[in-house]
Structure formats: structure tokens, C-alpha cells
Amino acid sequence: MLYNYIIVGAGSAGCVLANRLTENPNTRVLLLEAGKPDRSRSIHIPIAFRALSRTEYDWSYYTQPQSNLNNRKLFWPRGKVLGGCSSINAMIYIRGHRWNYDHWHELGNKGWSFSEVLPYFKKAENQERGASEYHGTDGPLNVANLRYTNPLSQAFVEAATEIGLENTKDFNCREPEGVGFYQVTQKNGKRHSTAAAYLKPCRHRANLTIRTGAQVTRLLLDGTRVTGVEYILDSGATEIEKLTTTSGHQGEVILCGGAINSPQLLMLSGIGPADHLKALGIPVVVNLPGVGQNLQDHLWAGVVYECTQPITLEGANTTGNLLKYLLFKRGPLTSNIAEAGGFVKTTPDLTKPDLQLHFAPVLLSRQNVKPREGNYFTLFATLLHPQSRGYIRLSSPNPLVAPLIQPNYLTDQTDLQVLLTGIKLCRQILQASAFETFRGEELFPGTQVEQLDEIATYIRDSAGTLYHPVGTCKMGNDLMAVVNSRLQVHSIQGLRVVDASIMPTIVGGNTNAPTIMIAEKAADLLMTEEPTPLRN
């Protein structure tokens, strides 16, 4: 069978494209996903997402040792399941500051300014609070207030406003700043991934074929035109699928594998830095030096306190709470753990916040120290606009071998300075009077850690990632760009990349909502190129 579109990866972007492209009954789409269907109960019960790491639903990647993080390898979970990372993430719905998108436009990417992408955010969204200038109510993706908020999260918002931060009700306006409760991609108390929001409603369309357990290993090319894909099934069998070559519409392969897997597949197929490919014995089809470069991620460091009352989410997994969830979809099991947070400028002269705060009424730490039994809460500060850049490379020409991941965290010293300010701010908030009745000992960094060099050492020992890799197939027109503003791969016909890897610079916030927006906009671009009906 021939297809108009072959989508590689049924994640946050791939599910969107599968839905939108098959709205046209004349368009035949194949959606290939290396992972499994999203049937696990842990996917759908919000609080259970932490149990999905290092399971069959996760690629379970690790970075190279980080020289500026005391040679630690950081764990990078990536969704290997229908819905991708939207099926295993913390469900926080954040778009980012308007500056992010206006900056993309200023870099030469026409059509990607804030005013031009806002309609696609709204198109995707079913905002339970109702429609407004910035929000839509007719989209597939449900955006809701949390059904449960822990008393400690309430204390965080009070403490942050107590020290002078603004209390904001909507983080998804033009210029988000201040603190408050996050909204989440949940519907009726359950996770609302792109698999649930986009794929489930369309999966029985006659013009959509979905295959799980199908890992694409290379692109098929005729010269510099992509003609199809090769993939391996869980059974070990190798399959080939081809695009239509109808004169009225040349088919396209759309890579939606994310910032790791999309550049990996390009390089395996001979599209990437020529010297790197030649060293691995991969024939070079097109020398695109930017493939795998420009890797950016959000790094965080946190402060942990002991809680003097047994009210944290560590004790949420009780029979009573499970019954409350199963019967009413209410209670602590609907929590996304990182219930509250905000956006802060470390200096007032900044045009946009450079720190994001996440508060969690549990212990979250990368320290290799097991604390005594008890209750804890964590406030961490995330570096929103890192200057450090890393890369993805192949570690082997074998497509089943994980690629090499080198984020190069903290290679730019300004990144460390922002996190140092972030630790100071976290301590200031947690020491406010709103926490008086809950605050015990400071577990991490610990009251003995006071000097800047000591805090810097703590950051190097403990900093973690929010798992927001982007940028490795960046959009643009310079020599390091991989795709143009229509997301077509430079110098290759019949191939686009539609996922977080196309971001030239990382957005100032969680990356799932922007990835969905990218896919909505890409679908609109693709549907302006009318395909012709196919024959078997």
C-alpha cells in the first residue's frame, strides 16, 4: 500500500498530525510507533507517572558524563508509547513567553511570531475556564485546573507572594510572570495525552493505519528524494513502506521522533555532518552539519525541607485515596506532583523571566544520599534560557543502539550564575512565615552550605533536568539549520521534521504545549498542499 504521509513517531506531535491529516478522506496516512499502546493504568492515573520511568514505556536514555556536574550521567526518560512524552510527563500546560516566538521570527523564521502561533495554541486547546483572547475551547486537548492541591502547595503560593512575587492566575498569556497553580492536560481527572486527545478519536478512520512496535531504522531515498521507510517490528521482521509517487502529489515522510530520535534517524540515513557519518561508514547523502547540534535543555537545582506534618504526597497511595479516585476521579491521585510554581526575573531589567519555579510536596533530589524516613517538600529553580549548547551523535551505525547524548550542561558560566540566584530565591520563599507550621530541617543543600562556592558545588552534585531537550534539527536558513520555516529538511525532498527538535532556541517553560502547537501549524502547512486520492 502507498501512503501520502508516513509519520515516524506517535508522540506529542505525531498524534496531532495523524488526526489533522486524516481529516481529508483522500489522504492516506501511516503512523509508526516504536513503543506500545498506552494501556498501562500508570499512564492514566496522574500521580503515577513517576512509576513509568525505566519501564517498557520509556526509552531510558542517559547522557554522557557531564564534566561540569561532577562527571554524572543524567537520566533522560523519553516516551516510548502512543502519546510519547505526553503519556509519561507531569502534564503541566505551559506555552512560554511571547518573546520566545518573536525571537524565532527575528532569526528569519517567517510565520513563527507569537501573534502567528497563538491561533494554533488556541486551535489545540479546550480550556475548561472558557474562551478568551488567549484561550480556545473547541480543540481536542483538554486543559484543566488541578482537581486537588496539597496544603503545602497552597503554602508555597502564599509564601512567594509574601516575599513580593505576584500571584498570577494564568501562565499562558503573552508575558507570564509571578506564581500560582499550574494547569494540566487532564480530562475528568485522567491524563489527557495526545494519544487520548487526538489519536483515540480518529484511530478507526479508514485512511489511517497505526502500527506499534515498529522502530524505523532508515529512510529510503532515490537520490535526494525520500521514497519511504524501513522499520523493524518487535518480532524482528523488517518491513518497508513506500510513499505515493502520483504526479499530482509526491508523498512525504514526517519525522516526529523528538530531539534525540529525529536527528538519529537522519544521520542513520546519510543526512547529517559528513565527517561524522563517514567515520561510521555511513554513505553521505546530504552534508547537513547542523543535524544533532544546538541541543538545549532545562536544568534545575532545588531546596528540600523536612515537613513537620504527615501531609505530603508521599503518603498518597492509600486504599481510601484509590477508592476516591476510582469512584469519583478526585483526591491526591489526580495530582501531577509539581502542582504550583511560577516565572521570575533574576534582575528587574530583563525582558523575560529567566527562572521557572516548581513546587512539589514530595522529596525530589538528585543527591545520592538516602534521607531518613519522613515527609519532605521541594522547591526547585529551573534555568529557562541556557546559553550552553550540546549535541546528539550516533554512537554506532546500528539503529538499535542508543545515540550519544552530550548536553554540555553549565559550559557557559552564566547558566551557573542564574541557578545560584535560583537557590537563594528558593530558600527565601521556603523560609517565609507561610511555611512556619510545616517547615522542619533543611535537608538539601543543608544550612551548612552558605557560601557561593559551596552552593555551586551543591548544584554540580545535584542538578537535574526537566527532560526538555530541543533544537537538534533547528529551523532556520543559516548553515547550521536543518529545516526551513515550513519544516522541510534542507536539500532533501519529501521530508519534514515536526517536533521539539526544530526549535531554534528553547522556549521559556515546559515544552509539551509548544510541541503540540508546532504540529498543529505543520498540519496546516501540509494541508495547503492538496494530495490526490490513491489506488491500492
Short mmCIF file of C-alpha atoms in Angstrom, two decimals, residues 10-479:
data_model
loop_
_atom_site.label_atom_id
_atom_site.label_comp_id
_atom_site.label_asym_id
_atom_site.label_seq_id
_atom_site.Cartn_x
_atom_site.Cartn_y
_atom_site.Cartn_z
CA ALA A 10 3.28 8.65 17.57
CA GLY A 11 4.24 11.12 20.27
CA SER A 12 3.10 14.61 21.15
CA ALA A 13 3.45 15.79 17.54
CA GLY A 14 2.79 12.58 15.64
CA CYS A 15 -0.66 12.02 17.13
CA VAL A 16 -1.68 15.58 16.24
CA LEU A 17 -0.60 15.11 12.63
CA ALA A 18 -2.32 11.74 12.32
CA ASN A 19 -5.59 13.32 13.37
CA ARG A 20 -5.39 16.51 11.33
CA LEU A 21 -4.06 14.98 8.11
CA THR A 22 -6.71 12.24 8.01
CA GLU A 23 -9.49 14.81 8.27
CA ASN A 24 -9.16 14.77 4.48
CA PRO A 25 -10.57 11.38 3.42
CA ASN A 26 -8.39 11.46 0.29
CA THR A 27 -5.22 11.46 2.41
CA ARG A 28 -3.78 8.08 3.38
CA VAL A 29 -1.54 8.16 6.46
CA LEU A 30 0.70 5.56 8.11
CA LEU A 31 1.66 6.23 11.74
CA LEU A 32 4.63 4.21 13.02
CA GLU A 33 5.47 4.00 16.73
CA ALA A 34 8.37 2.05 18.21
CA GLY A 35 6.59 1.67 21.55
CA LYS A 36 3.41 0.06 22.74
CA PRO A 37 -0.23 1.14 23.06
CA ASP A 38 -0.99 3.37 26.06
CA ARG A 39 -2.87 0.76 28.11
CA SER A 40 -0.99 0.95 31.41
CA ARG A 41 -3.04 2.25 34.33
CA SER A 42 0.00 4.23 35.46
CA ILE A 43 -0.27 6.33 32.30
CA HIS A 44 -3.82 7.43 33.01
CA ILE A 45 -3.71 7.96 36.80
CA PRO A 46 -1.94 11.34 37.02
CA ILE A 47 0.16 10.86 40.13
CA ALA A 48 1.51 7.52 38.89
CA PHE A 49 3.67 8.95 36.11
CA ARG A 50 6.89 8.58 38.10
CA ALA A 51 6.40 4.81 38.01
CA LEU A 52 6.75 4.85 34.20
CA SER A 53 10.45 5.74 34.14
CA ARG A 54 12.79 2.91 33.18
CA THR A 55 9.90 0.72 32.04
CA GLU A 56 8.85 -0.61 28.64
CA TYR A 57 7.15 2.77 28.05
CA ASP A 58 10.42 4.68 28.27
CA TRP A 59 13.49 4.86 26.01
CA SER A 60 15.51 5.28 29.25
CA TYR A 61 18.36 7.30 27.81
CA TYR A 62 21.42 8.54 29.69
CA THR A 63 23.68 11.44 28.85
CA GLN A 64 27.42 11.30 28.58
CA PRO A 65 29.25 12.10 31.84
CA GLN A 66 28.90 15.82 32.46
CA SER A 67 32.21 17.43 33.30
CA ASN A 68 30.50 20.40 34.97
CA LEU A 69 28.20 18.18 37.02
CA ASN A 70 30.96 16.15 38.64
CA ASN A 71 31.00 13.68 35.75
CA ARG A 72 27.48 12.46 36.46
CA LYS A 73 25.41 10.80 33.74
CA LEU A 74 21.89 12.24 33.81
CA PHE A 75 18.87 10.07 33.16
CA TRP A 76 16.63 11.21 30.28
CA PRO A 77 13.24 9.47 30.11
CA ARG A 78 11.54 9.70 26.70
CA GLY A 79 8.11 8.31 25.95
CA LYS A 80 8.17 5.03 24.01
CA VAL A 81 4.40 4.62 23.77
CA LEU A 82 1.42 6.07 21.95
CA GLY A 83 1.35 9.69 23.04
CA GLY A 84 5.13 9.76 23.55
CA CYS A 85 6.23 12.08 26.33
CA SER A 86 2.67 13.40 26.71
CA SER A 87 1.88 9.94 28.12
CA ILE A 88 4.63 9.97 30.76
CA ASN A 89 5.18 13.65 31.65
CA ALA A 90 3.94 15.78 34.55
CA MET A 91 1.09 17.21 32.41
CA ILE A 92 1.95 20.88 33.02
CA TYR A 93 0.43 23.08 30.31
CA ILE A 94 2.78 25.97 29.59
CA ARG A 95 3.32 27.86 26.32
CA GLY A 96 6.16 30.20 27.16
CA HIS A 97 6.71 33.94 26.87
CA ARG A 98 5.80 35.77 23.64
CA TRP A 99 9.47 36.74 23.32
CA ASN A 100 10.35 33.12 22.54
CA TYR A 101 8.31 33.07 19.35
CA ASP A 102 9.05 36.64 18.32
CA HIS A 103 12.72 35.71 18.64
CA TRP A 104 12.24 32.74 16.30
CA HIS A 105 10.71 35.15 13.81
CA GLU A 106 13.61 37.58 14.22
CA LEU A 107 16.00 34.73 13.42
CA GLY A 108 14.41 34.55 9.97
CA ASN A 109 11.62 32.05 10.54
CA LYS A 110 8.63 33.75 8.96
CA GLY A 111 5.27 32.75 10.34
CA TRP A 112 6.51 31.83 13.82
CA SER A 113 6.00 35.05 15.79
CA PHE A 114 3.79 34.95 18.88
CA SER A 115 0.80 36.50 17.11
CA GLU A 116 1.15 33.92 14.32
CA VAL A 117 1.44 30.83 16.56
CA LEU A 118 -1.22 31.88 19.08
CA PRO A 119 -4.08 30.70 16.80
CA TYR A 120 -2.56 27.21 16.80
CA PHE A 121 -2.29 27.10 20.58
CA LYS A 122 -5.96 28.08 20.70
CA LYS A 123 -6.90 25.61 17.97
CA ALA A 124 -5.43 22.75 20.01
CA GLU A 125 -7.00 23.78 23.31
CA ASN A 126 -10.21 23.03 25.14
CA GLN A 127 -9.74 25.42 28.05
CA GLU A 128 -12.11 24.46 30.88
CA ARG A 129 -12.04 28.03 32.20
CA GLY A 130 -13.63 29.22 28.96
CA ALA A 131 -12.61 31.06 25.83
CA SER A 132 -10.68 34.33 25.86
CA GLU A 133 -8.17 36.33 23.86
CA TYR A 134 -5.52 33.73 24.65
CA HIS A 135 -7.56 30.56 25.03
CA GLY A 136 -9.71 28.28 22.89
CA THR A 137 -12.49 25.89 23.82
CA ASP A 138 -13.01 23.90 20.62
CA GLY A 139 -9.73 22.00 20.48
CA PRO A 140 -9.04 18.32 21.20
CA LEU A 141 -6.61 18.88 24.10
CA ASN A 142 -8.29 19.40 27.46
CA VAL A 143 -6.62 21.96 29.73
CA ALA A 144 -7.90 21.97 33.30
CA ASN A 145 -7.30 23.28 36.78
CA LEU A 146 -5.92 20.71 39.18
CA ARG A 147 -8.69 18.82 40.95
CA TYR A 148 -6.51 18.52 44.04
CA THR A 149 -3.88 20.79 45.53
CA ASN A 150 -1.84 19.86 48.55
CA PRO A 151 -1.82 22.24 51.56
CA LEU A 152 1.92 22.64 51.07
CA SER A 153 1.38 23.89 47.52
CA GLN A 154 -1.06 26.44 48.93
CA ALA A 155 1.64 27.47 51.41
CA PHE A 156 4.12 27.93 48.58
CA VAL A 157 1.88 30.38 46.73
CA GLU A 158 1.27 32.31 49.96
CA ALA A 159 4.98 32.35 50.81
CA ALA A 160 6.01 33.53 47.35
CA THR A 161 3.51 36.39 47.41
CA GLU A 162 4.64 37.18 50.94
CA ILE A 163 8.16 37.95 49.67
CA GLY A 164 6.79 40.15 46.89
CA LEU A 165 6.13 37.88 43.90
CA GLU A 166 2.89 38.46 42.04
CA ASN A 167 0.08 35.91 42.29
CA THR A 168 -0.97 35.08 38.73
CA LYS A 169 -4.00 33.09 37.59
CA ASP A 170 -2.89 32.44 34.01
CA PHE A 171 0.61 31.40 32.97
CA ASN A 172 -0.44 31.20 29.33
CA CYS A 173 -0.89 34.85 28.48
CA ARG A 174 1.57 36.94 26.44
CA GLU A 175 4.10 37.58 29.19
CA PRO A 176 3.75 35.14 32.09
CA GLU A 177 5.33 36.22 35.37
CA GLY A 178 4.58 35.54 39.03
CA VAL A 179 3.48 32.44 40.95
CA GLY A 180 0.38 30.30 41.12
CA PHE A 181 -1.05 26.87 40.39
CA TYR A 182 -0.28 25.16 37.11
CA GLN A 183 -2.96 23.98 34.74
CA VAL A 184 -2.67 20.45 33.44
CA THR A 185 -3.52 18.34 30.41
CA GLN A 186 -6.14 16.28 32.21
CA LYS A 187 -9.76 15.47 31.49
CA ASN A 188 -12.17 14.26 34.16
CA GLY A 189 -9.28 13.54 36.49
CA LYS A 190 -7.31 11.47 33.96
CA ARG A 191 -4.21 12.28 31.91
CA HIS A 192 -5.17 13.76 28.54
CA SER A 193 -2.21 12.87 26.35
CA THR A 194 -2.15 13.47 22.62
CA ALA A 195 -2.96 9.78 22.23
CA ALA A 196 -6.19 10.36 24.18
CA ALA A 197 -6.93 13.81 22.75
CA TYR A 198 -6.00 13.36 19.10
CA LEU A 199 -5.41 9.71 18.23
CA LYS A 200 -8.28 7.96 20.01
CA PRO A 201 -11.00 9.97 18.18
CA CYS A 202 -9.53 9.19 14.73
CA ARG A 203 -7.93 5.78 15.09
CA HIS A 204 -10.74 3.97 13.25
CA ARG A 205 -10.65 6.20 10.17
CA ALA A 206 -10.25 4.10 7.04
CA ASN A 207 -7.43 6.29 5.78
CA LEU A 208 -5.27 5.91 8.92
CA THR A 209 -3.03 2.91 9.63
CA ILE A 210 -1.35 2.73 13.05
CA ARG A 211 1.47 0.30 13.77
CA THR A 212 3.04 -0.02 17.21
CA GLY A 213 6.21 -1.95 17.98
CA ALA A 214 7.63 -0.60 14.73
CA GLN A 215 11.03 1.10 15.02
CA VAL A 216 12.07 2.94 11.87
CA THR A 217 15.71 2.21 11.10
CA ARG A 218 16.34 4.24 7.94
CA LEU A 219 14.78 6.43 5.32
CA LEU A 220 14.57 5.12 1.78
CA LEU A 221 15.93 7.59 -0.76
CA ASP A 222 16.08 7.96 -4.51
CA GLY A 223 18.89 10.45 -4.83
CA THR A 224 17.81 13.25 -2.52
CA ARG A 225 14.10 12.38 -2.54
CA VAL A 226 12.67 10.31 0.29
CA THR A 227 10.53 7.48 -1.06
CA GLY A 228 9.66 5.54 2.09
CA VAL A 229 10.97 3.98 5.29
CA GLU A 230 12.37 0.72 6.58
CA TYR A 231 11.42 -0.47 10.05
CA ILE A 232 11.83 -3.40 12.41
CA LEU A 233 8.88 -4.97 14.20
CA ASP A 234 9.03 -6.34 17.74
CA SER A 235 9.01 -9.79 16.14
CA GLY A 236 12.32 -8.98 14.46
CA ALA A 237 10.86 -8.84 10.98
CA THR A 238 11.94 -5.99 8.70
CA GLU A 239 9.28 -4.14 6.70
CA ILE A 240 9.35 -1.46 4.03
CA GLU A 241 6.63 1.11 3.34
CA LYS A 242 6.55 3.43 0.35
CA LEU A 243 5.15 6.85 -0.41
CA THR A 244 2.92 7.64 -3.35
CA THR A 245 4.64 8.92 -6.46
CA THR A 246 1.41 10.18 -8.03
CA SER A 247 2.26 13.16 -10.22
CA GLY A 248 -0.35 15.35 -8.53
CA HIS A 249 1.17 14.87 -5.07
CA GLN A 250 4.53 13.50 -4.02
CA GLY A 251 4.23 11.81 -0.64
CA GLU A 252 6.20 12.87 2.42
CA VAL A 253 7.81 11.28 5.44
CA ILE A 254 7.39 13.34 8.61
CA LEU A 255 9.82 12.77 11.47
CA CYS A 256 8.22 13.21 14.90
CA GLY A 257 10.78 11.36 16.99
CA GLY A 258 11.83 14.28 19.15
CA ALA A 259 15.19 15.90 19.81
CA ILE A 260 17.00 12.57 20.14
CA ASN A 261 15.41 10.19 17.67
CA SER A 262 14.76 12.57 14.76
CA PRO A 263 18.43 13.57 14.29
CA GLN A 264 19.43 9.95 14.95
CA LEU A 265 17.28 8.72 12.05
CA LEU A 266 18.50 11.48 9.75
CA MET A 267 22.12 10.53 10.42
CA LEU A 268 21.45 6.80 10.05
CA SER A 269 20.03 7.65 6.63
CA GLY A 270 23.07 9.62 5.49
CA ILE A 271 21.73 13.10 6.23
CA GLY A 272 23.96 14.99 8.66
CA PRO A 273 27.55 16.04 9.37
CA ALA A 274 29.61 14.41 6.61
CA ASP A 275 32.75 13.78 8.67
CA HIS A 276 30.78 12.08 11.45
CA LEU A 277 28.86 9.87 9.02
CA LYS A 278 31.99 8.90 7.08
CA ALA A 279 33.74 7.93 10.33
CA LEU A 280 30.93 5.45 10.97
CA GLY A 281 30.92 4.12 7.42
CA ILE A 282 27.53 5.65 6.56
CA PRO A 283 27.29 6.88 2.95
CA VAL A 284 26.65 10.63 2.89
CA VAL A 285 23.50 11.65 1.01
CA VAL A 286 23.49 15.30 2.09
CA ASN A 287 26.02 17.08 4.26
CA LEU A 288 23.87 18.92 6.83
CA PRO A 289 26.30 19.85 9.64
CA GLY A 290 23.54 21.10 11.93
CA VAL A 291 21.85 17.71 12.37
CA GLY A 292 22.20 16.78 16.03
CA GLN A 293 23.77 20.12 17.01
CA ASN A 294 22.23 23.01 19.01
CA LEU A 295 20.96 20.72 21.80
CA GLN A 296 19.39 22.69 24.64
CA ASP A 297 17.67 21.55 27.83
CA HIS A 298 16.28 22.94 31.08
CA LEU A 299 18.49 22.26 34.10
CA TRP A 300 17.22 22.68 37.65
CA ALA A 301 18.51 22.75 41.20
CA GLY A 302 16.37 22.56 44.30
CA VAL A 303 15.97 23.07 48.01
CA VAL A 304 14.43 20.31 50.14
CA TYR A 305 12.92 20.71 53.60
CA GLU A 306 11.62 18.18 56.05
CA CYS A 307 7.88 18.57 56.68
CA THR A 308 6.76 18.50 60.28
CA GLN A 309 3.29 17.20 59.39
CA PRO A 310 2.41 13.97 57.52
CA ILE A 311 0.59 15.74 54.70
CA THR A 312 2.94 15.29 51.76
CA LEU A 313 2.11 13.25 48.68
CA GLU A 314 4.49 10.51 49.81
CA GLY A 315 1.52 9.06 51.70
CA ALA A 316 -1.00 9.49 48.89
CA ASN A 317 -1.10 5.85 47.82
CA THR A 318 -3.73 4.65 50.29
CA THR A 319 -6.77 2.44 49.80
CA GLY A 320 -9.04 5.37 50.61
CA ASN A 321 -7.41 7.64 48.05
CA LEU A 322 -7.51 4.89 45.43
CA LEU A 323 -11.23 4.38 46.02
CA LYS A 324 -11.82 8.13 45.85
CA TYR A 325 -10.03 8.17 42.53
CA LEU A 326 -11.70 5.11 41.03
CA LEU A 327 -15.19 6.22 42.09
CA PHE A 328 -15.02 9.97 41.63
CA LYS A 329 -11.69 10.80 39.91
CA ARG A 330 -10.91 13.08 42.82
CA GLY A 331 -8.30 13.36 45.53
CA PRO A 332 -4.49 13.19 45.72
CA LEU A 333 -4.15 10.65 42.91
CA THR A 334 -5.20 13.36 40.45
CA SER A 335 -2.14 15.42 41.45
CA ASN A 336 0.63 15.99 38.93
CA ILE A 337 3.04 16.39 41.92
CA ALA A 338 4.52 19.68 40.62
CA GLU A 339 1.26 21.45 41.41
CA ALA A 340 2.47 25.04 41.72
CA GLY A 341 5.26 27.25 40.50
CA GLY A 342 5.94 30.39 38.57
CA PHE A 343 8.18 32.56 36.44
CA VAL A 344 10.69 35.01 37.85
CA LYS A 345 13.24 37.54 36.58
CA THR A 346 16.50 37.37 38.49
CA THR A 347 17.10 41.05 37.67
CA PRO A 348 14.37 43.62 37.01
CA ASP A 349 15.92 44.85 33.76
CA LEU A 350 15.31 41.52 31.96
CA THR A 351 12.75 41.46 29.14
CA LYS A 352 11.53 37.99 30.18
CA PRO A 353 11.76 35.65 33.19
CA ASP A 354 14.92 33.56 33.29
CA LEU A 355 13.83 31.22 36.10
CA GLN A 356 10.86 28.89 36.41
CA LEU A 357 9.84 27.60 39.83
CA HIS A 358 8.27 24.20 40.51
CA PHE A 359 6.98 23.27 43.94
CA ALA A 360 6.38 19.62 44.82
CA PRO A 361 5.05 18.29 48.15
CA VAL A 362 7.47 15.35 47.91
CA LEU A 363 11.21 14.76 48.01
CA LEU A 364 12.79 15.45 44.62
CA SER A 365 16.56 15.32 44.66
CA ARG A 366 19.41 14.01 42.56
CA GLN A 367 21.62 13.69 45.63
CA ASN A 368 22.99 10.20 46.19
CA VAL A 369 22.00 10.45 49.85
CA LYS A 370 19.09 8.44 51.20
CA PRO A 371 17.39 10.56 53.87
CA ARG A 372 15.80 9.10 56.93
CA GLU A 373 12.14 8.15 56.69
CA GLY A 374 9.79 11.09 56.83
CA ASN A 375 7.93 13.73 54.88
CA TYR A 376 9.63 16.32 52.68
CA PHE A 377 8.83 19.08 50.22
CA THR A 378 10.91 20.50 47.38
CA LEU A 379 11.15 23.83 45.60
CA PHE A 380 13.40 23.94 42.58
CA ALA A 381 14.50 26.64 40.21
CA THR A 382 14.88 25.92 36.52
CA LEU A 383 17.22 27.73 34.15
CA LEU A 384 14.88 28.84 31.34
CA HIS A 385 17.29 30.18 28.73
CA PRO A 386 20.53 28.20 28.91
CA GLN A 387 23.49 29.51 26.94
CA SER A 388 25.21 26.11 26.98
CA ARG A 389 24.80 24.00 23.84
CA GLY A 390 25.27 20.30 23.30
CA TYR A 391 24.75 17.72 20.60
CA ILE A 392 23.40 14.32 19.61
CA ARG A 393 25.67 11.96 17.67
CA LEU A 394 25.48 8.37 16.58
CA SER A 395 27.41 6.01 18.79
CA SER A 396 27.03 3.25 16.19
CA PRO A 397 25.64 2.74 12.69
CA ASN A 398 23.38 0.12 14.27
CA PRO A 399 19.94 1.79 14.55
CA LEU A 400 19.09 -0.23 17.65
CA VAL A 401 21.98 1.26 19.62
CA ALA A 402 21.17 4.40 21.60
CA PRO A 403 22.78 7.58 20.28
CA LEU A 404 25.34 9.60 22.18
CA ILE A 405 23.75 12.44 24.19
CA GLN A 406 26.02 15.34 25.18
CA PRO A 407 24.10 18.31 26.65
CA ASN A 408 27.25 20.11 27.86
CA TYR A 409 25.44 21.44 30.92
CA LEU A 410 26.94 24.56 32.55
CA THR A 411 29.68 25.02 29.96
CA ASP A 412 28.60 28.65 29.87
CA GLN A 413 29.23 30.19 33.27
CA THR A 414 26.19 32.48 33.07
CA ASP A 415 23.99 29.38 33.42
CA LEU A 416 25.52 28.59 36.79
CA GLN A 417 25.03 32.18 37.97
CA VAL A 418 21.30 32.03 37.26
CA LEU A 419 20.96 28.77 39.20
CA LEU A 420 22.90 30.25 42.14
CA THR A 421 20.34 33.06 42.26
CA GLY A 422 17.61 30.45 41.97
CA ILE A 423 18.78 28.56 45.07
CA LYS A 424 18.85 31.81 47.03
CA LEU A 425 15.29 32.60 45.92
CA CYS A 426 14.03 29.10 46.78
CA ARG A 427 15.45 29.42 50.29
CA GLN A 428 13.88 32.85 50.72
CA ILE A 429 10.44 31.53 49.77
CA LEU A 430 10.65 28.41 51.94
CA GLN A 431 11.76 30.47 54.94
CA ALA A 432 8.72 32.77 54.71
CA SER A 433 6.15 32.68 57.51
CA ALA A 434 3.59 30.78 55.38
CA PHE A 435 5.72 27.65 55.93
CA GLU A 436 6.10 28.14 59.69
CA THR A 437 3.74 25.30 60.63
CA PHE A 438 5.26 22.87 58.12
CA ARG A 439 8.98 23.64 57.99
CA GLY A 440 11.48 21.33 59.63
CA GLU A 441 15.18 20.96 58.83
CA GLU A 442 16.64 21.98 55.51
CA LEU A 443 17.72 18.63 54.11
CA PHE A 444 19.38 19.91 50.90
CA PRO A 445 21.60 21.85 50.42
CA GLY A 446 21.63 22.00 54.24
CA THR A 447 22.14 25.02 56.47
CA GLN A 448 25.90 24.40 56.49
CA VAL A 449 26.01 25.24 52.77
CA GLU A 450 26.09 29.04 52.67
CA GLN A 451 28.96 30.39 50.59
CA LEU A 452 28.60 30.78 46.82
CA ASP A 453 31.32 28.23 46.09
CA GLU A 454 29.61 25.74 48.42
CA ILE A 455 26.25 26.28 46.70
CA ALA A 456 27.94 25.90 43.32
CA THR A 457 29.37 22.57 44.46
CA TYR A 458 25.90 21.51 45.59
CA ILE A 459 24.47 22.41 42.18
CA ARG A 460 27.17 20.40 40.42
CA ASP A 461 26.42 17.46 42.73
CA SER A 462 22.64 17.57 42.47
CA ALA A 463 21.30 19.49 39.47
CA GLY A 464 18.79 17.57 37.38
CA THR A 465 16.92 18.04 34.14
CA LEU A 466 13.26 18.76 33.42
CA TYR A 467 13.60 16.49 30.37
CA HIS A 468 13.02 19.23 27.79
CA PRO A 469 15.60 18.53 25.04
CA VAL A 470 15.10 20.64 21.92
CA GLY A 471 16.91 22.20 19.00
CA THR A 472 18.77 19.36 17.28
CA CYS A 473 17.05 19.86 13.88
CA LYS A 474 16.72 23.58 14.20
CA MET A 475 14.58 25.74 11.96
CA GLY A 476 16.33 28.49 10.02
CA ASN A 477 18.32 29.50 6.96
CA ASP A 478 21.88 29.59 8.28
CA LEU A 479 24.49 26.92 7.64
#
